Short mmCIF file of N, CA and C in Angstrom, two decimals:
data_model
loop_
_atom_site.label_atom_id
_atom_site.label_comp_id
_atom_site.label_asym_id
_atom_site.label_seq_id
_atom_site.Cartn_x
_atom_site.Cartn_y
_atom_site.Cartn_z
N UNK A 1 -1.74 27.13 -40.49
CA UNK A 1 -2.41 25.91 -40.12
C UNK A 1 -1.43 24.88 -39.58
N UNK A 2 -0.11 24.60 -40.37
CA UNK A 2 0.68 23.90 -39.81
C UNK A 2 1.05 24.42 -38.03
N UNK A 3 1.37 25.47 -37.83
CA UNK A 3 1.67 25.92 -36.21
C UNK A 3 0.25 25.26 -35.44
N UNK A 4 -0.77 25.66 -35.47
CA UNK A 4 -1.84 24.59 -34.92
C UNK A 4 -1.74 23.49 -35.15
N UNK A 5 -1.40 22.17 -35.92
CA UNK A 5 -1.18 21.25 -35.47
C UNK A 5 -0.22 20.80 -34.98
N UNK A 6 0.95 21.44 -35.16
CA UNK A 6 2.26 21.41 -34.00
C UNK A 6 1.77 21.08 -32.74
N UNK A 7 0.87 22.75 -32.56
CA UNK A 7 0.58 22.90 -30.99
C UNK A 7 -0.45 21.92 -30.61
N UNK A 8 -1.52 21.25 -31.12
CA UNK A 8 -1.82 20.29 -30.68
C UNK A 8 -1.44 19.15 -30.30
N UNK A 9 -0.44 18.80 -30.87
CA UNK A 9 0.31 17.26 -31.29
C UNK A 9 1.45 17.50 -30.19
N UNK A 10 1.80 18.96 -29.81
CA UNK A 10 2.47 18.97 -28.59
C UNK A 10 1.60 18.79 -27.40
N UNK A 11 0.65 19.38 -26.90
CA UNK A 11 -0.30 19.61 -26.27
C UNK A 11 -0.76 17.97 -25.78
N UNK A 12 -1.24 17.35 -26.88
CA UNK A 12 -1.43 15.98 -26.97
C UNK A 12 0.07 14.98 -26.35
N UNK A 13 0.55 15.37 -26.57
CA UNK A 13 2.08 14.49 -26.30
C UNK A 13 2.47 15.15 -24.76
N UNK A 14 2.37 16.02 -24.56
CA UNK A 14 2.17 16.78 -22.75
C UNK A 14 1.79 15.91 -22.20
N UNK A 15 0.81 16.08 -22.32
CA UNK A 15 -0.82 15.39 -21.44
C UNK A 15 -0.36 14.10 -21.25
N UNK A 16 -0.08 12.97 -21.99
CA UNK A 16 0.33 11.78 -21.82
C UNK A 16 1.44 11.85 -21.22
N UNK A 17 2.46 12.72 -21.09
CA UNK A 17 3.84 12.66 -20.66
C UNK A 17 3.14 12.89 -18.99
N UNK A 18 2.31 13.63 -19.01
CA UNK A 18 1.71 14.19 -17.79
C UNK A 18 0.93 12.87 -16.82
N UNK A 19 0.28 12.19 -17.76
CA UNK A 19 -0.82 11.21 -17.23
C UNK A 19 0.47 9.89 -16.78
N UNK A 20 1.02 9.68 -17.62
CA UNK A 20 2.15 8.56 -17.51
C UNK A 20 2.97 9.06 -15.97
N UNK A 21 3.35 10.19 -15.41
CA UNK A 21 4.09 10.41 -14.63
C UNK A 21 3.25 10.46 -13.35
N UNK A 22 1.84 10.38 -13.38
CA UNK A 22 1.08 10.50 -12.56
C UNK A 22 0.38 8.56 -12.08
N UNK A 23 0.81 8.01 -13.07
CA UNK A 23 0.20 6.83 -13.50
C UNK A 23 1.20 5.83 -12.28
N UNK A 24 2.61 6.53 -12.21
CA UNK A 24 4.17 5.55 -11.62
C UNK A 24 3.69 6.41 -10.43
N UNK A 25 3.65 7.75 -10.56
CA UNK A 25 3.69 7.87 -8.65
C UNK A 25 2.98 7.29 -8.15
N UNK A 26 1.45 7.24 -8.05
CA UNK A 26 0.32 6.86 -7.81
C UNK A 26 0.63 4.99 -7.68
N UNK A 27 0.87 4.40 -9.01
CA UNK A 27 1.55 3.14 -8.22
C UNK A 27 2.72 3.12 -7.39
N UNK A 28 3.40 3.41 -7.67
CA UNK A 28 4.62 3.99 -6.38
C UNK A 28 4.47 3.62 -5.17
N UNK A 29 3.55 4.45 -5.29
CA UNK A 29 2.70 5.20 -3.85
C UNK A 29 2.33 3.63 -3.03
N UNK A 30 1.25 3.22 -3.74
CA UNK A 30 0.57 2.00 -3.50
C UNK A 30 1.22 1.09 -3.39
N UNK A 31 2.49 0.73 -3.88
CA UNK A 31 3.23 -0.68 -3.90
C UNK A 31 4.05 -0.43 -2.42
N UNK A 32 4.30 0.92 -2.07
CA UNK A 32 4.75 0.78 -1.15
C UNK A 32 4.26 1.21 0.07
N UNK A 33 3.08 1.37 0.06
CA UNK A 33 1.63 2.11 1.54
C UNK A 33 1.79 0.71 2.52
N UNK A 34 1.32 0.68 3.46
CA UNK A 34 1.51 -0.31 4.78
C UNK A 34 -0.20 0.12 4.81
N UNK A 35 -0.90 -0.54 4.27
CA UNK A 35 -2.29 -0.30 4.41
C UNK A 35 -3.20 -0.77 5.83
N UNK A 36 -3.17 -0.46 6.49
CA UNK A 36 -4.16 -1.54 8.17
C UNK A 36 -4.82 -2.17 7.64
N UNK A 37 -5.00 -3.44 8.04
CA UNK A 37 -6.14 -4.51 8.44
C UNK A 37 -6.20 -5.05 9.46
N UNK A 38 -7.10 -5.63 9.89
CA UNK A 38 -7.27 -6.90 11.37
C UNK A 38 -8.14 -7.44 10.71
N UNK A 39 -7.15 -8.47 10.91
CA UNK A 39 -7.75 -10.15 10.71
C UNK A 39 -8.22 -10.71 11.96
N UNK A 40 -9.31 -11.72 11.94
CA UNK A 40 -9.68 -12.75 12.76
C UNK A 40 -10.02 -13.91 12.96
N UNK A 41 -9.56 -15.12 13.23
CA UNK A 41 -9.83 -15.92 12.86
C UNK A 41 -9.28 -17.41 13.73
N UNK A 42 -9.72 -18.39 13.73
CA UNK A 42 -9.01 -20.17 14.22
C UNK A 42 -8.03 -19.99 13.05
N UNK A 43 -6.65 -20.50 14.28
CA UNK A 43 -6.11 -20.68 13.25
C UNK A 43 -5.89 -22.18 13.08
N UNK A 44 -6.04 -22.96 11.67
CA UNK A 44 -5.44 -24.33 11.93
C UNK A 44 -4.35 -24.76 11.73
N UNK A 45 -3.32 -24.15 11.28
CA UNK A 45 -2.10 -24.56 10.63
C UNK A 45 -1.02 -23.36 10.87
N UNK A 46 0.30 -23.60 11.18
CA UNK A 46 1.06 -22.98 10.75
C UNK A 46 2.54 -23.30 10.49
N UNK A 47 3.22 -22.97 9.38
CA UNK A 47 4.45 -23.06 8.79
C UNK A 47 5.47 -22.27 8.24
N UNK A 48 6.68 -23.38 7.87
CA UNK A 48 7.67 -21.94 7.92
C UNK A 48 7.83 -22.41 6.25
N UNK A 49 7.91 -21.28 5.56
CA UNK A 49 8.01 -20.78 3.96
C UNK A 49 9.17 -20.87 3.97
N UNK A 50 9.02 -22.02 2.57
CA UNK A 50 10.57 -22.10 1.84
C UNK A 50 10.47 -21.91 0.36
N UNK A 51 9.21 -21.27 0.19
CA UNK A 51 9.16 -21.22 -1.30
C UNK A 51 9.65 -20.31 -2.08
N UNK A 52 10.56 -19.28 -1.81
CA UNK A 52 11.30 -17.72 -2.30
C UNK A 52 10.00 -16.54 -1.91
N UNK A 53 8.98 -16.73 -0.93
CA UNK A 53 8.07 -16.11 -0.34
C UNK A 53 9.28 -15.36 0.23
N UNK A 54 8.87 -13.17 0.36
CA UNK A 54 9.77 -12.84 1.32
C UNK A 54 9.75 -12.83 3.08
N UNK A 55 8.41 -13.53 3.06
CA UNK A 55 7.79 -13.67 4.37
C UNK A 55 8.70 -15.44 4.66
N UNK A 56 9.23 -15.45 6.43
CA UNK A 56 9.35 -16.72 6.68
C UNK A 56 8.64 -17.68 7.06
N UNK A 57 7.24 -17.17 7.91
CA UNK A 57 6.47 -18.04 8.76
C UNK A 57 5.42 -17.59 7.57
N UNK A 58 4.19 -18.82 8.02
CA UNK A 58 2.71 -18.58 7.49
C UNK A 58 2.06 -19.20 8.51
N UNK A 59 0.98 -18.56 8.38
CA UNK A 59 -0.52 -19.29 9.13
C UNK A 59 -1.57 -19.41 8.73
N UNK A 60 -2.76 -20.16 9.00
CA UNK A 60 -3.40 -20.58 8.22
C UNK A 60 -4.79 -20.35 8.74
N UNK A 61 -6.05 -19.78 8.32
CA UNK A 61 -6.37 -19.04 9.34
C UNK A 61 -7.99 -20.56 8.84
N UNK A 62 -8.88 -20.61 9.49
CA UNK A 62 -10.20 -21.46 9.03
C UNK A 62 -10.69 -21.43 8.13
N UNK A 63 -10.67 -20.25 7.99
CA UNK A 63 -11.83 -19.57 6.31
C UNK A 63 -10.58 -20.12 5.67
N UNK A 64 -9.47 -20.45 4.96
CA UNK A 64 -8.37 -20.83 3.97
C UNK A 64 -7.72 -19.54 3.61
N UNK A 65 -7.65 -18.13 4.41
CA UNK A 65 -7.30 -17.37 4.52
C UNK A 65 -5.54 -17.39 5.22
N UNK A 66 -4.45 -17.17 4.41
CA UNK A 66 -2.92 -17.57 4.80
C UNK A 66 -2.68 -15.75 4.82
N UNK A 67 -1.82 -15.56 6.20
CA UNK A 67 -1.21 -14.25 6.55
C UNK A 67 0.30 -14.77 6.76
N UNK A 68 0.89 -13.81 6.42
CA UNK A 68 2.57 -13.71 6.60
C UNK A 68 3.30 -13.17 8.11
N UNK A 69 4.13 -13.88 8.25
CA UNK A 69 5.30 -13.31 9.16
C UNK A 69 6.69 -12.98 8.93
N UNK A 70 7.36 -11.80 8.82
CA UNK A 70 8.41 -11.33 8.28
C UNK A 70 9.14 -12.11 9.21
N UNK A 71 10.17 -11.66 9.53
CA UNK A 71 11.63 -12.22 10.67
C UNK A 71 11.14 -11.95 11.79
N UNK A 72 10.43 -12.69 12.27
CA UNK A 72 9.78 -12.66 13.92
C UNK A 72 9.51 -13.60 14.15
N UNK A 73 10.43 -14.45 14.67
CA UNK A 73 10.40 -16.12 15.41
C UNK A 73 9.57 -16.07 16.40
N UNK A 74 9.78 -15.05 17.11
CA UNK A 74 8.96 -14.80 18.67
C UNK A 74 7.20 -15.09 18.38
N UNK A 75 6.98 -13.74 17.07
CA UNK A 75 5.74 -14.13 17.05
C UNK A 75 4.76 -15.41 16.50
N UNK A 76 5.82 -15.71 15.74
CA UNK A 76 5.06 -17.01 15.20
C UNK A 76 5.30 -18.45 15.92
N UNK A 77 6.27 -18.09 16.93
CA UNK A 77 6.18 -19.56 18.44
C UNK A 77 5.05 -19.07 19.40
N UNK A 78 4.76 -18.17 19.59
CA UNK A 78 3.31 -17.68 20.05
C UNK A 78 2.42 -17.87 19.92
N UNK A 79 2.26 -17.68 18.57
CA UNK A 79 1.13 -18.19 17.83
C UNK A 79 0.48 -19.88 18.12
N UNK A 80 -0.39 -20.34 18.81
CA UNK A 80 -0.86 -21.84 18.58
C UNK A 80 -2.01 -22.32 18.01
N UNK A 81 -1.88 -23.77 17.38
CA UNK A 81 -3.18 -23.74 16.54
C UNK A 81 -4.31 -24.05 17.20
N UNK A 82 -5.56 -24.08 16.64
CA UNK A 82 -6.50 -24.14 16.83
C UNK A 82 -6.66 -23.41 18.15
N UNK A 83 -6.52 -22.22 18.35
CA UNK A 83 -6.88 -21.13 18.88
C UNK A 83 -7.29 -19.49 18.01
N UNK A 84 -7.75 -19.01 18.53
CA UNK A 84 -8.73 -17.60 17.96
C UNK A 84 -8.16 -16.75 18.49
N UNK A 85 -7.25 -15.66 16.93
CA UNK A 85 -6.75 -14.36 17.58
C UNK A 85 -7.31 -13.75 16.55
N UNK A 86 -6.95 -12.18 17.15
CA UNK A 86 -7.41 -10.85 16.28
C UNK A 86 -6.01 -10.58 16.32
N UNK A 87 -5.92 -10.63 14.86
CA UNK A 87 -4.15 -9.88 13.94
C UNK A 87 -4.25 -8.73 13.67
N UNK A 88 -2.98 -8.41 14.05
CA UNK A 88 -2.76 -6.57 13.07
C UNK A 88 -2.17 -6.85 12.31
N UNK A 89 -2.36 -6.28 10.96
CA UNK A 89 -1.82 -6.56 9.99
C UNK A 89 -1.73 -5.91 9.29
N UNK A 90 -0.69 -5.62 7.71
CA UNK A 90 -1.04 -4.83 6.71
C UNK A 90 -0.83 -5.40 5.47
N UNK A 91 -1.38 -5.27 4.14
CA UNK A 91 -1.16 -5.53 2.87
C UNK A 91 -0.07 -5.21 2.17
N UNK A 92 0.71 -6.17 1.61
CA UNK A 92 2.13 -6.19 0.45
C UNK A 92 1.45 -5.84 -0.74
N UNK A 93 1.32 -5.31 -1.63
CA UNK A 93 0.40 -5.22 -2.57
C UNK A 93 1.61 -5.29 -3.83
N UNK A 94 2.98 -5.67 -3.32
CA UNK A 94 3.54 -5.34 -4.35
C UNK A 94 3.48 -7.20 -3.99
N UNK A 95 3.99 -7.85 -3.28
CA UNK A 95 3.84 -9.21 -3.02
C UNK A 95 2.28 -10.03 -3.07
N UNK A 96 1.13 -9.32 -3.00
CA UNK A 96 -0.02 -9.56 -2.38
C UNK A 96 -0.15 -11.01 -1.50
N UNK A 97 0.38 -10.49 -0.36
CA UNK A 97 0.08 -10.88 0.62
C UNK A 97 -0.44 -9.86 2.45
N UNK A 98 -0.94 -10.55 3.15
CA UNK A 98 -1.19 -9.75 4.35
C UNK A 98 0.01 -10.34 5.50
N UNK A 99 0.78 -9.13 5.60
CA UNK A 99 1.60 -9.28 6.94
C UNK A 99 0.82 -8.87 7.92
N UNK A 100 1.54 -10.24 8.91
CA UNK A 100 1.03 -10.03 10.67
C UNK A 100 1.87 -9.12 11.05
N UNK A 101 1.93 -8.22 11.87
CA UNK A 101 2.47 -7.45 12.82
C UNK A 101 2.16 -7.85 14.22
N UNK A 102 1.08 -8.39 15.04
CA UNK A 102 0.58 -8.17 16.14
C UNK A 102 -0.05 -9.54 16.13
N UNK A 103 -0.28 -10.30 17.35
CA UNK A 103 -1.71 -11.79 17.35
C UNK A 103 -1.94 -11.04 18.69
N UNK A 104 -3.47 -11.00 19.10
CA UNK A 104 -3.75 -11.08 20.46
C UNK A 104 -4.84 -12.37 20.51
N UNK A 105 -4.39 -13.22 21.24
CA UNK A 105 -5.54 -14.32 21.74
C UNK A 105 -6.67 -13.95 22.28
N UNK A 106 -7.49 -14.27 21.89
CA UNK A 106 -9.00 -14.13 21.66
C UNK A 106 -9.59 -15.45 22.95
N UNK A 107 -10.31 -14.52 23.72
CA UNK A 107 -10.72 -15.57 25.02
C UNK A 107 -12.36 -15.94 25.06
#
C-alpha cells in the first residue's frame, strides 16, 4: 500500500511540475507575440513621454484611446493633430500598451 501512495504523490507532483512548465511557456509566448491591430481614429493630442514609459512619443487618439511610438521621430513629426489616420499597430502585453508601427492619413 505504501508503493501506491508513493506512486501517486509522484504522479501528482509530475503533473504540476508539468502544468507549471506549460503555464511560463505559454506566458512566455504571450509577453513576447507582436499581436496585429489597426487602430482608427482623430487624433487630438500628441507628446513626447518622459515618464520611464519604454515608448518615446504618444498620441492621443478622440475616443481617450493613447498608442505608443518606439524611436521613430520621423513617424511621430508626421503625425498631425486633429486629423484621421488608420494605424498599424501591435500590443506590448508585457507593457500593455499598443505600438504604432505605420499612420496612413485618412482622406
Amino acid at each position: 500500500m505504501d508503493a501506491f501512495k508513493i506512486t501517486i504523490a509522484v504522479a501528482v507532483l509530475a503533473s504540476l511540475a508539468i502544468l507549471g512548465g506549460i503555464f511560463f511557456i505559454t506566458q512566455n509566448a504571450i509577453d513576447n507575440s507582436k499581436i496585429p491591430e489597426v487602430q482608427k481614429g482623430l487624433v487630438v493630442s500628441k507628446d513626447v513621454v518622459a515618464d520611464g514609459n519604454p515608448a518615446n512619443y504618444s498620441v492621443s487618439l478622440e475616443g481617450g484611446k493613447t498608442l505608443y511610438i518606439l524611436n521613430n521621430s520621423d513617424l511621430y513629426q508626421s503625425i498631425s493633430v486633429n486629423k484621421t489616420y488608420q494605424f498599424d499597430c501591435w500590443k506590448d502585453f508585457k507593457q500593455k500598451i499598443t505600438i504604432i508601427e505605420t499612420a496612413t492619413l485618412e482622406k
